[in-house]
């Protein structure tokens, strides 16, 4: 099978968020970037398991500038065969999806993997967009994927439960927790990743339709109000009268 | 016109559908437009959406719509957008809505923003906000295309009854064949799923073991809350995985989140800090969760939780 895994870069959750002076962007100073966990832990690892079992290749794709090469190398160290980087700073989800679809159009991939969402914007948009551009089925929030020839049986997380679907390749899938177990790159992987190719390709032209105007920081939370552990009636009263939560 | 995709489960509308219609109604009022709802598949009382502000309800009934396939649904919704001339589509920010948003944006070449939690600013263009970076910042977007699509997070506003039932009009749309076969759908019966819950009682490793969860369930029962847990608790199989909230679990936004014996690690907070009111019960006054809390109780959960349950029971009794 020929598999494509879309990987993105995201600030680590523990990063302190600060804005640039004009509030138009995130202040990248001191921000620790990582590969989006859903892409790394679940999408990529499940793709690797499939090719390890039945043969084939795993290609990574990232839309971003050269500073993304570190996370691409990590993906190669975990086991992907090669990578494509579309050389443009990602703007809207639609433009990212357009770039991925442009590459995938001619790639003859059997399955295109994405993470269910990036942990910075939690948009969960790109997968459906890629699927639509390529006119392919899209199975979102997959927590289990079994393949039998060209037929996939997939469990997907829905509110309060699980749905099981069957679909033939080619298709697009977004990975949720459970799809695979996280892998840590080993020394050999890290060494061989250095010789694996990253093809840098030029973006296609695309006009952004949704643009970020500004950022703001949320209002400071007022200090916590401590309630006497022996007086839970008081807590209930506060929740009812003050917070209007019940 | 503003079109609201009114999600339902086997004909029962979700609260998110009423919220989205209320939202659409308010946007319509601000922009001098009108708001209509779109129902796919069979739902007997589709007209009730009118109460929340839809002046009309469009319905597409077809056996092929009984199961969800984003490709089929997107084709039908896009056709409905064209037939009705709608310029703004509001989807729920649910697994269904999120799977549709991107498809429709690509299909209709529309600007989209997922996870919007407040009304747009419409005086000069169309701007919406949503939380980003695990709630550590808020981003504002301008939607510059003719057709715009947003998904609305649950509990972002309360549904409001503003009128009467609306007339239901059948739309005739060709429903394409699905390439996805739904083999089974399993849902826990009788409980409100976490992403939709307004009240959540959540517990962590401070519980010591799964055998102690009785007090958590009792508290949840008394107030009609859904139960959740921290990640180590789900990883240890003390609780089912679908209860795990946080960065790697489910992100929730209830009116009330009661965190019991949870330390409040950043990865946990990432999934819960958009909750309107947070109560933390922890025996360690240095627990980081207190910094994110509205109300805190420093004490042993095994004593405090039964006391709180009793207090709620008394309150419920007094308030019918
Ligand atoms: C990449 C990554 C992703 C992660 N994603 C998530 C996620 O999605 N969700 C998540 O929850 N975690 C996540 N974690 C784990 C997270 O960092 C914490 O380890 C976890 O949230 C801690 O769980 P806890 O609060 O239940 O346990 P602990 O940190 O062990 O806290 C237990 C708390 O209980 C209190 N306590 C103990 N006994 C009592 C008592 N008798 N009465 C009252 N209080 C008591 C203690 O004071 C303590 O504060 C992630 C970690 C990483 C590295
Ligand atoms: N810049 C990017 N390059 C490659 N893939 C991306 C990029 N941004 C997002 N993705 C993929 O799309 C998924 C969903 O992202 P999002 O729609 O932004 O939540 C991610 O988990 C990635 O798999």
Coordinates of C-alpha atoms and ligand atoms in Angstrom, one line a residue:
Chain A
X1 CA 0.0 0.0 0.0
X2 CA 1.0 3.5 -0.7
X3 CA 0.3 5.7 2.4
X4 CA 0.5 9.4 3.0
X5 CA 0.6 10.9 6.5
X6 CA 0.0 14.6 7.0
X7 CA 2.0 16.0 9.8
X8 CA 1.9 19.4 11.4
X9 CA 3.9 21.4 13.9
X10 CA 2.3 22.8 17.0
X11 CA 3.3 24.5 20.2
X12 CA 3.7 22.1 23.1
X13 CA 0.7 22.4 25.4
X14 CA 3.0 23.5 28.3
X15 CA 4.1 26.5 26.2
X16 CA 3.4 29.9 27.8
X17 CA 1.4 31.9 25.2
X18 CA 2.4 35.5 24.6
X19 CA 1.4 37.8 21.7
X20 CA 3.5 40.1 19.5
X21 CA 3.2 43.8 20.4
X22 CA 0.5 44.5 17.8
X23 CA -1.4 41.4 18.8
X24 CA -1.4 40.1 15.2
X25 CA 0.4 36.9 16.0
X26 CA 1.7 34.5 18.5
X27 CA 5.1 35.6 19.9
X28 CA 7.2 32.6 18.7
X29 CA 10.1 33.5 21.1
X30 CA 10.7 30.7 23.4
X31 CA 7.8 28.6 22.0
X32 CA 8.6 24.9 22.1
X33 CA 7.3 23.2 18.9
X34 CA 6.5 19.5 18.6
X35 CA 4.9 17.3 16.0
X36 CA 1.1 17.3 16.6
X37 CA 0.5 14.3 18.9
X38 CA -2.4 12.9 16.9
X39 CA -0.2 12.9 13.8
X40 CA 2.8 11.4 15.5
X41 CA 1.4 8.9 18.0
X42 CA -1.6 7.6 16.1
X43 CA -1.7 8.4 12.4
X44 CA 1.9 7.8 11.6
X45 CA 2.3 4.7 13.8
X46 CA -0.8 3.0 12.4
X47 CA 0.4 3.7 8.8
X48 CA 3.8 2.2 9.7
X49 CA 2.2 -0.9 11.2
X50 CA 0.3 -1.4 7.9
X51 CA 3.3 -1.3 5.7
X52 CA 5.4 -3.4 8.1
X53 CA 2.8 -6.1 7.9
X54 CA 1.8 -6.0 4.2
X55 CA 4.5 -4.0 2.5
X56 CA 4.3 -0.6 0.9
X57 CA 5.6 2.9 1.7
X58 CA 4.8 5.7 4.1
X59 CA 5.3 9.3 2.8
X60 CA 5.0 12.3 5.1
X61 CA 3.7 15.6 3.9
X62 CA 4.0 18.9 5.7
X63 CA 2.9 22.3 4.6
X64 CA 5.4 24.7 6.1
X65 CA 8.8 26.4 5.9
X66 CA 12.3 25.0 6.5
X67 CA 11.9 25.3 10.2
X68 CA 9.6 22.4 10.0
X69 CA 12.3 20.0 8.9
X70 CA 13.0 19.0 12.5
X71 CA 9.6 17.5 13.0
X72 CA 9.8 15.9 9.5
X73 CA 13.1 14.3 10.4
X74 CA 11.5 13.0 13.6
X75 CA 8.7 11.4 11.5
X76 CA 11.4 9.8 9.3
X77 CA 13.2 8.6 12.4
X78 CA 10.1 6.9 13.6
X79 CA 10.0 5.0 10.3
X80 CA 8.4 6.9 7.4
X81 CA 10.2 6.3 4.0
X82 CA 10.3 9.8 2.6
X83 CA 8.8 13.2 2.9
X84 CA 7.4 16.1 1.0
X85 CA 7.4 19.7 2.3
X86 CA 5.3 22.2 0.5
X87 CA 7.3 25.4 1.0
X88 CA 4.8 27.9 2.3
X89 CA 3.9 29.3 5.8
X90 CA 0.5 27.7 6.5
X91 CA -2.3 30.2 6.5
X92 CA -5.9 29.0 6.6
X93 CA -6.9 25.4 6.9
X94 CA -8.3 25.6 3.3
X95 CA -5.0 26.6 1.9
X96 CA -3.1 23.8 3.8
X97 CA -5.7 21.3 2.5
X98 CA -5.3 22.6 -1.1
X99 CA -1.6 22.1 -1.0
X100 CA -1.9 18.6 0.4
X101 CA -4.5 17.7 -2.2
X102 CA -2.4 19.1 -5.0
X103 CA 0.4 16.7 -4.1
X104 CA -2.0 13.7 -3.4
X105 CA -3.8 14.1 -6.7
X106 CA -1.0 12.5 -8.6
X107 CA 0.4 10.4 -5.8
X108 CA -2.0 7.4 -6.1
X109 CA -2.2 7.0 -2.4
X110 CA -4.4 4.2 -1.0
X111 CA -4.9 5.9 2.3
X112 CA -4.3 9.5 3.5
X113 CA -3.8 9.8 7.2
X114 CA -4.3 12.9 9.3
X115 CA -4.6 13.7 13.0
X116 CA -8.1 14.3 14.2
X117 CA -7.0 17.9 15.0
X118 CA -4.0 20.0 15.8
X119 CA -3.7 20.8 19.5
X120 CA -3.1 24.5 18.9
X121 CA -6.2 25.4 16.9
X122 CA -8.2 22.3 17.3
X123 CA -9.8 23.1 14.0
X124 CA -10.3 19.6 12.8
X125 CA -10.9 21.0 9.4
X126 CA -8.0 19.9 7.1
X127 CA -9.0 16.2 6.7
X128 CA -12.5 16.9 5.5
X129 CA -11.1 19.5 3.1
X130 CA -8.5 17.2 1.6
X131 CA -11.1 14.5 1.2
X132 CA -13.5 16.9 -0.6
X133 CA -10.8 18.2 -2.9
X134 CA -9.9 14.7 -3.9
X135 CA -13.5 13.5 -4.0
X136 CA -12.7 10.7 -1.5
X137 CA -14.6 9.2 1.5
X138 CA -13.5 10.7 4.8
X139 CA -13.6 8.7 8.0
X140 CA -13.0 11.0 11.0
X141 CA -12.0 10.3 14.6
X142 CA -10.8 6.8 13.9
X143 CA -9.8 4.8 17.0
X144 CA -9.3 1.5 15.2
X145 CA -8.5 0.5 11.6
X146 CA -8.3 -3.1 10.3
X147 CA -7.5 -3.8 6.6
X148 CA -8.5 -6.9 4.7
X149 CA -7.1 -6.4 1.1
X150 CA -8.6 -3.1 0.0
X151 CA -11.4 -3.1 2.5
X152 CA -11.0 -1.3 5.7
X153 CA -13.1 -1.7 8.8
X154 CA -12.9 1.4 11.0
X155 CA -14.2 2.3 14.4
X156 CA -14.8 6.0 14.8
X157 CA -15.5 8.0 18.0
X158 CA -18.9 9.7 18.0
X159 CA -20.6 11.5 20.9
X160 CA -21.1 8.9 23.7
X161 CA -20.2 5.9 21.6
X162 CA -18.6 4.2 18.6
X163 CA -19.6 3.8 15.0
X164 CA -18.1 1.0 12.9
X165 CA -17.9 1.5 9.2
X166 CA -16.5 -0.3 6.2
X167 CA -14.9 1.5 3.2
X168 CA -12.7 0.5 0.3
X169 CA -9.4 2.3 -0.5
X170 CA -8.7 5.0 -1.5
X171 CA -9.9 7.1 1.4
X172 CA -8.9 9.8 3.9
X173 CA -8.9 9.0 7.6
X174 CA -8.3 11.2 10.7
X175 CA -6.7 9.5 13.8
X176 CA -7.9 9.7 17.3
X177 CA -6.4 8.2 20.5
X178 CA -6.4 4.4 20.3
X179 CA -5.6 4.0 16.7
X180 CA -2.0 3.0 17.6
X181 CA 0.5 3.1 20.4
X182 CA 3.1 5.9 20.5
X183 CA 6.6 5.0 19.3
X184 CA 9.8 6.6 20.4
X185 CA 12.4 6.8 17.6
X186 CA 15.4 4.6 18.3
X187 CA 19.1 5.3 17.5
X188 CA 19.0 3.4 14.2
X189 CA 15.9 5.3 13.1
X190 CA 17.5 8.6 14.0
X191 CA 20.7 7.7 12.0
X192 CA 18.9 6.5 8.9
X193 CA 16.5 9.4 8.9
X194 CA 19.4 11.7 8.0
X195 CA 19.7 10.0 4.6
X196 CA 16.0 9.9 3.8
X197 CA 14.8 12.4 1.2
X198 CA 12.7 15.4 2.0
X199 CA 11.4 16.8 -1.3
X200 CA 10.7 20.5 -1.1
X201 CA 8.0 21.6 -3.5
X202 CA 6.5 24.9 -4.5
X203 CA 3.0 25.8 -3.4
X204 CA 0.1 26.4 -5.8
X205 CA -1.4 29.8 -5.7
X206 CA -4.3 30.2 -3.3
X207 CA -6.3 33.1 -1.9
X208 CA -7.0 32.9 1.8
X209 CA -10.7 33.3 2.5
X210 CA -10.6 33.3 6.3
X211 CA -7.8 35.5 7.7
X212 CA -6.7 36.0 11.3
X213 CA -7.2 39.6 12.3
X214 CA -5.9 39.6 15.8
X215 CA -5.4 37.7 19.0
X216 CA -6.2 38.5 22.6
X217 CA -5.4 36.9 25.9
X218 CA -8.4 35.7 27.9
X219 CA -9.4 37.7 30.9
X220 CA -7.5 36.8 34.0
X221 CA -9.4 34.4 36.1
X222 CA -10.4 36.0 39.4
X223 CA -8.8 34.4 42.5
X224 CA -10.3 31.1 43.6
X225 CA -12.9 31.4 46.4
X226 CA -12.1 28.8 49.0
X227 CA -15.1 27.2 50.8
X228 CA -15.0 25.6 54.2
X229 CA -14.8 21.8 53.7
X230 CA -17.3 21.3 56.5
X231 CA -19.9 23.6 54.9
X232 CA -20.9 22.2 51.5
X233 CA -24.3 23.9 51.8
X234 CA -22.4 27.1 51.3
X235 CA -20.8 25.7 48.1
X236 CA -24.1 24.7 46.7
X237 CA -25.5 28.2 47.6
X238 CA -22.6 29.9 45.8
X239 CA -23.0 27.6 42.7
X240 CA -26.7 28.4 42.6
X241 CA -26.8 32.1 43.5
X242 CA -23.5 33.5 42.5
X243 CA -22.2 31.3 39.6
X244 CA -25.8 30.3 38.5
X245 CA -24.3 27.0 37.5
X246 CA -27.1 24.9 38.9
Chain B
X1 CA -30.3 33.8 4.3
X2 CA -28.7 32.0 7.2
X3 CA -29.0 28.2 7.1
X4 CA -28.7 26.1 10.3
X5 CA -27.9 22.5 10.0
X6 CA -30.1 21.0 12.8
X7 CA -28.5 17.8 13.9
X8 CA -30.7 15.1 15.3
X9 CA -30.4 11.5 16.5
X10 CA -33.1 9.2 15.2
X11 CA -35.5 12.1 14.9
X12 CA -34.7 13.7 18.3
X13 CA -33.1 17.1 18.0
X14 CA -30.0 17.7 20.0
X15 CA -29.8 20.7 22.3
X16 CA -27.0 21.9 20.0
X17 CA -29.6 22.2 17.2
X18 CA -31.7 24.7 19.3
X19 CA -28.6 26.6 20.3
X20 CA -27.5 26.9 16.6
X21 CA -31.0 28.1 15.6
X22 CA -31.0 30.7 18.4
X23 CA -27.5 31.8 17.2
X24 CA -28.7 32.0 13.6
X25 CA -31.8 34.0 14.6
X26 CA -29.6 36.5 16.5
X27 CA -27.2 36.9 13.5
X28 CA -30.2 37.3 11.2
X29 CA -31.6 40.1 13.4
X30 CA -28.2 41.9 13.5
X31 CA -27.8 41.7 9.7
X32 CA -31.4 42.1 8.5
X33 CA -31.5 38.6 7.2
X34 CA -33.6 35.6 7.9
X35 CA -32.8 32.3 9.5
X36 CA -33.9 28.8 8.3
X37 CA -33.1 25.3 9.5
X38 CA -32.1 22.3 7.5
X39 CA -33.1 18.8 8.6
X40 CA -31.7 15.8 6.9
X41 CA -33.5 12.5 7.3
X42 CA -36.7 11.9 9.1
X43 CA -37.6 13.9 12.2
X44 CA -41.3 14.2 12.9
X45 CA -41.4 17.5 14.7
X46 CA -39.0 19.5 12.6
X47 CA -41.3 22.5 12.8
X48 CA -40.4 23.0 16.5
X49 CA -37.1 24.6 15.3
X50 CA -39.3 27.6 14.5
X51 CA -39.8 28.2 18.2
X52 CA -36.1 29.1 18.4
X53 CA -36.1 31.5 15.6
X54 CA -36.1 29.5 12.3
X55 CA -38.7 31.2 10.0
X56 CA -38.8 28.1 7.9
X57 CA -37.5 24.5 8.1
X58 CA -36.2 22.7 5.0
X59 CA -36.2 19.0 5.1
X60 CA -34.6 16.4 2.8
X61 CA -36.0 12.9 3.5
X62 CA -34.3 10.0 2.0
X63 CA -33.5 6.5 3.3
X64 CA -29.9 7.0 2.3
X65 CA -29.6 9.8 4.9
X66 CA -30.3 7.6 7.9
X67 CA -26.6 6.8 8.2
X68 CA -24.0 9.6 8.3
X69 CA -21.5 9.9 5.5
X70 CA -19.8 13.3 5.3
X71 CA -19.5 13.0 1.5
X72 CA -23.2 12.4 1.0
X73 CA -24.3 14.9 3.6
X74 CA -22.0 17.6 2.3
X75 CA -23.4 17.1 -1.3
X76 CA -27.0 17.5 0.1
X77 CA -26.2 20.5 2.2
X78 CA -24.4 22.2 -0.6
X79 CA -27.4 21.7 -2.9
X80 CA -29.7 23.1 -0.2
X81 CA -27.4 26.1 0.2
X82 CA -27.7 26.7 -3.6
X83 CA -31.5 26.2 -3.7
X84 CA -32.1 28.5 -0.8
X85 CA -29.5 31.0 -1.7
X86 CA -28.1 30.9 1.9
X87 CA -24.8 32.8 2.5
X88 CA -24.0 31.7 6.0
X89 CA -24.1 28.1 7.2
X90 CA -24.0 27.3 11.0
X91 CA -23.1 23.7 12.0
X92 CA -22.8 22.2 15.4
X93 CA -19.2 21.7 16.6
X94 CA -19.9 18.0 17.0
X95 CA -18.2 15.0 15.4
X96 CA -20.8 15.3 12.6
X97 CA -20.5 19.1 12.2
X98 CA -16.8 19.0 12.3
X99 CA -16.7 16.3 9.6
X100 CA -18.9 18.5 7.4
X101 CA -17.4 21.9 7.9
X102 CA -14.2 21.3 5.9
X103 CA -15.9 19.4 3.2
X104 CA -18.4 22.2 2.6
X105 CA -15.7 24.9 2.8
X106 CA -13.7 23.1 0.1
X107 CA -16.8 22.4 -2.0
X108 CA -18.3 25.9 -1.9
X109 CA -15.0 27.7 -1.8
X110 CA -16.2 29.3 1.5
X111 CA -14.3 30.8 4.4
X112 CA -14.8 28.6 7.5
X113 CA -14.0 28.9 11.2
X114 CA -14.5 25.9 13.5
X115 CA -15.3 26.1 17.1
X116 CA -16.8 29.6 17.3
X117 CA -18.2 30.4 20.7
X118 CA -19.8 33.9 20.4
X119 CA -21.9 36.0 18.1
X120 CA -20.1 37.6 15.1
X121 CA -19.2 41.2 14.7
X122 CA -21.0 42.3 11.6
X123 CA -20.8 46.1 11.4
X124 CA -17.9 46.0 8.9
X125 CA -17.5 42.7 7.3
X126 CA -18.0 39.5 9.3
X127 CA -15.7 38.6 12.2
X128 CA -15.8 35.8 14.6
X129 CA -13.7 34.6 17.6
X130 CA -12.7 31.3 18.9
X131 CA -10.4 30.1 21.7
X132 CA -7.0 28.7 20.5
X133 CA -3.9 27.3 22.2
X134 CA -5.9 25.3 24.7
X135 CA -7.9 28.4 25.7
X136 CA -4.7 30.3 26.4
X137 CA -5.6 32.9 23.7
X138 CA -8.6 34.0 21.6
X139 CA -8.2 34.5 17.9
X140 CA -10.4 36.7 15.8
X141 CA -11.0 35.9 12.1
X142 CA -12.4 37.8 9.2
X143 CA -14.4 35.8 6.7
X144 CA -14.0 37.3 3.3
X145 CA -15.9 35.1 1.0
X146 CA -19.5 35.4 -0.2
X147 CA -20.4 32.1 1.4
X148 CA -19.3 31.6 5.0
X149 CA -19.4 28.5 7.3
X150 CA -18.9 28.3 11.0
X151 CA -19.3 25.6 13.6
X152 CA -20.7 26.6 17.0
X153 CA -19.4 25.0 20.2
X154 CA -21.9 23.5 22.6
X155 CA -23.1 25.6 25.5
X156 CA -21.9 28.8 23.8
X157 CA -25.3 30.3 24.3
X158 CA -28.7 29.2 25.7
X159 CA -31.5 28.3 23.3
X160 CA -34.2 30.9 23.5
X161 CA -37.8 30.5 22.6
X162 CA -38.8 33.4 20.4
X163 CA -41.8 32.2 18.4
X164 CA -44.0 29.5 17.0
X165 CA -43.5 26.3 15.1
X166 CA -42.3 27.0 11.5
X167 CA -43.6 25.6 8.3
X168 CA -41.7 22.6 7.0
X169 CA -40.9 22.5 3.3
X170 CA -39.5 19.4 1.6
X171 CA -36.5 20.1 -0.6
X172 CA -35.9 17.9 -3.5
X173 CA -32.2 17.1 -3.7
X174 CA -30.5 14.2 -5.4
X175 CA -28.8 12.1 -2.7
X176 CA -25.6 10.6 -4.1
X177 CA -24.7 7.0 -3.3
X178 CA -22.5 6.4 -0.3
X179 CA -19.2 4.7 -0.5
X180 CA -19.1 4.1 3.3
X181 CA -21.1 1.3 4.8
X182 CA -22.2 1.8 8.4
X183 CA -22.0 -1.6 10.1
X184 CA -23.0 -0.6 13.7
X185 CA -23.6 2.3 15.9
X186 CA -23.2 1.9 19.6
X187 CA -24.1 4.6 22.1
X188 CA -24.3 4.5 25.8
X189 CA -28.0 4.8 26.6
X190 CA -29.5 7.3 29.0
X191 CA -26.5 9.5 29.7
X192 CA -25.7 12.8 28.1
X193 CA -22.4 12.4 26.2
X194 CA -19.5 14.4 27.6
X195 CA -19.2 16.9 24.8
X196 CA -22.8 17.8 25.2
X197 CA -23.0 17.7 29.0
X198 CA -23.8 20.9 31.0
X199 CA -22.7 19.4 34.3
X200 CA -19.6 17.2 34.6
X201 CA -18.3 15.5 37.7
X202 CA -14.7 14.4 37.1
X203 CA -12.2 12.4 39.3
X204 CA -8.5 11.5 39.2
X205 CA -5.9 9.5 40.8
X206 CA -6.8 10.9 44.2
X207 CA -9.6 8.3 44.2
X208 CA -7.0 5.6 44.9
X209 CA -8.8 2.9 43.0
X210 CA -11.8 2.1 40.8
X211 CA -13.7 0.5 43.7
X212 CA -14.1 4.0 45.2
X213 CA -16.1 5.5 42.3
X214 CA -19.4 5.0 43.9
X215 CA -19.3 8.4 45.6
X216 CA -18.6 10.0 42.3
X217 CA -21.4 8.3 40.5
X218 CA -23.8 9.2 43.4
X219 CA -22.8 12.9 43.2
X220 CA -23.3 12.8 39.4
X221 CA -26.6 11.1 39.8
X222 CA -28.0 13.6 42.2
X223 CA -27.3 16.6 40.0
X224 CA -27.8 14.8 36.7
X225 CA -24.1 15.2 35.6
X226 CA -22.0 13.2 33.3
X227 CA -18.9 11.6 34.7
X228 CA -15.3 12.2 33.4
X229 CA -11.8 11.3 34.5
X230 CA -8.2 12.2 34.2
X231 CA -5.9 10.4 31.8
X232 CA -4.0 8.1 34.2
X233 CA -7.3 6.9 35.5
X234 CA -8.4 5.9 32.0
X235 CA -5.0 4.4 31.2
X236 CA -5.2 2.2 34.3
X237 CA -8.6 1.1 33.2
X238 CA -10.2 2.4 36.3
X239 CA -12.7 4.1 34.1
X240 CA -13.7 3.7 30.4
X241 CA -11.6 5.6 27.8
X242 CA -14.5 7.7 26.6
X243 CA -14.5 9.5 30.0
X244 CA -10.9 10.8 29.6
X245 CA -10.8 14.6 29.2
X246 CA -7.8 16.7 28.4
X247 CA -5.4 17.4 25.6
X248 CA -5.4 13.8 24.4
X249 CA -8.9 13.1 25.4
X250 CA -12.1 15.0 24.9
X251 CA -12.3 18.8 25.2
X252 CA -15.4 19.9 27.1
X253 CA -17.1 23.2 27.9
X254 CA -19.8 22.5 30.5
X255 CA -21.5 25.1 32.7
X256 CA -20.1 23.3 35.7
X257 CA -17.0 21.1 36.1
X258 CA -16.3 19.6 39.5
X259 CA -12.8 18.2 39.6
X260 CA -12.1 15.7 42.4
X261 CA -8.7 14.4 43.3
X262 CA -7.2 15.8 40.1
X263 CA -4.0 17.8 40.4
X264 CA -4.7 20.0 37.4
X265 CA -1.8 19.3 35.1
X266 CA -1.7 21.6 32.0
X267 CA -2.6 18.7 29.7
X268 CA -5.7 18.1 31.8
X269 CA -6.6 21.8 31.9
X270 CA -6.3 22.0 28.1
X271 CA -9.5 20.0 27.8
X272 CA -11.6 21.6 30.6
X273 CA -10.5 25.2 31.2
X274 CA -13.2 26.6 29.0
X275 CA -15.8 25.3 31.5
X276 CA -17.9 28.2 32.8
X277 CA -17.5 27.4 36.5
X278 CA -14.9 25.1 37.9
X279 CA -15.0 23.6 41.4
X280 CA -11.8 21.8 42.7
X281 CA -11.8 19.4 45.6
X282 CA -8.2 18.5 46.6
X283 CA -6.5 17.8 49.9
X284 CA -3.3 19.6 48.7
X285 CA -3.7 23.3 48.8
X286 CA -0.7 23.7 46.5
X287 CA -2.5 21.6 43.7
X288 CA -2.2 23.7 40.5
X289 CA -5.9 23.1 39.7
X290 CA -6.8 25.7 42.4
X291 CA -5.3 28.4 40.2
X292 CA -7.8 27.6 37.4
X293 CA -10.7 27.2 39.8
X294 CA -13.6 29.5 40.7
X295 CA -14.4 27.6 43.9
X296 CA -12.0 25.5 45.9
X297 CA -12.4 23.0 48.7
X298 CA -9.3 22.0 50.5
X299 CA -10.0 18.6 52.1
X300 CA -10.1 14.9 51.9
X301 CA -12.4 13.9 49.0
X302 CA -13.7 10.9 50.8
X303 CA -15.2 13.2 53.4
X304 CA -16.0 16.2 51.2
X305 CA -17.8 14.4 48.3
X306 CA -20.5 12.6 50.4
X307 CA -21.1 15.9 52.2
X308 CA -21.5 17.8 48.9
X309 CA -23.8 15.1 47.6
X310 CA -26.0 15.5 50.7
X311 CA -26.0 19.3 50.3
X312 CA -27.1 19.0 46.6
X313 CA -29.8 16.5 47.6
X314 CA -31.1 18.9 50.2
X315 CA -31.0 21.8 47.6
X316 CA -32.8 19.7 45.0
X317 CA -35.4 18.7 47.6
X318 CA -36.0 22.3 48.5
X319 CA -36.2 23.4 44.8
X320 CA -38.4 20.6 43.5
Ligands
LIG1 C1 1.6 14.6 26.2 C2 0.8 14.4 27.4 C3 -0.6 14.4 27.2 C4 -1.5 14.3 28.3 N1 -2.8 14.4 28.2 C5 -3.6 14.3 29.3 C6 -5.0 14.4 29.1 O1 -5.6 14.6 28.0 N2 -5.8 14.4 30.3 C7 -5.2 14.3 31.5 O2 -6.0 14.3 32.5 N3 -3.9 14.1 31.7 C8 -3.1 14.1 30.6 N4 -1.7 14.0 30.7 C9 -1.2 13.6 32.1 C10 -1.1 14.8 33.0 O3 0.2 15.4 32.8 C11 -1.1 14.4 34.5 O4 -0.2 13.4 34.7 C12 -2.5 13.8 34.9 O5 -3.5 14.7 34.4 C13 -2.6 13.6 36.4 O6 -3.8 13.0 36.7 P1 -4.4 13.2 38.1 O7 -4.6 14.6 38.4 O8 -5.6 12.3 38.2 O9 -3.3 12.5 39.1 P2 -2.2 13.2 40.1 O10 -1.4 14.2 39.4 O11 -1.6 12.0 40.7 O12 -3.1 14.0 41.1 C14 -3.9 13.4 42.1 C15 -4.4 14.5 42.9 O13 -5.3 14.0 43.9 C16 -5.1 14.7 45.1 N5 -5.6 13.7 46.2 C17 -5.0 12.5 46.6 N6 -5.7 12.0 47.6 C18 -6.8 12.8 47.8 C19 -7.8 12.8 48.8 N7 -8.0 11.8 49.6 N8 -8.7 13.9 48.8 C20 -8.5 14.9 47.9 N9 -7.5 15.0 47.0 C21 -6.6 13.9 47.0 C22 -3.7 15.0 45.2 O14 -3.4 16.0 46.0 C23 -3.3 15.3 43.7 O15 -3.5 16.7 43.4 C24 -0.9 14.1 29.6 C25 0.5 14.1 29.8 C26 1.3 14.2 28.7 C27 2.8 14.2 28.9
LIG2 N1 0.6 22.5 7.9 C1 0.2 21.3 7.8 N2 0.9 20.4 7.0 C2 0.5 19.1 6.9 N3 -0.6 18.6 7.6 C3 -1.3 19.4 8.3 C4 -0.9 20.8 8.5 N4 -1.9 21.4 9.3 C5 -2.7 20.4 9.6 N5 -2.4 19.2 9.1 C6 -3.1 17.9 9.2 O1 -4.4 18.1 9.5 C7 -4.8 17.6 10.7 C8 -6.0 18.4 11.3 O2 -5.6 19.7 11.5 P1 -6.6 20.9 11.8 O3 -7.6 20.8 10.8 O4 -5.7 22.1 11.7 O5 -7.1 20.6 13.2 C9 -3.5 17.5 11.5 O6 -3.6 16.6 12.5 C10 -2.5 17.2 10.4 O7 -2.6 15.8 10.1

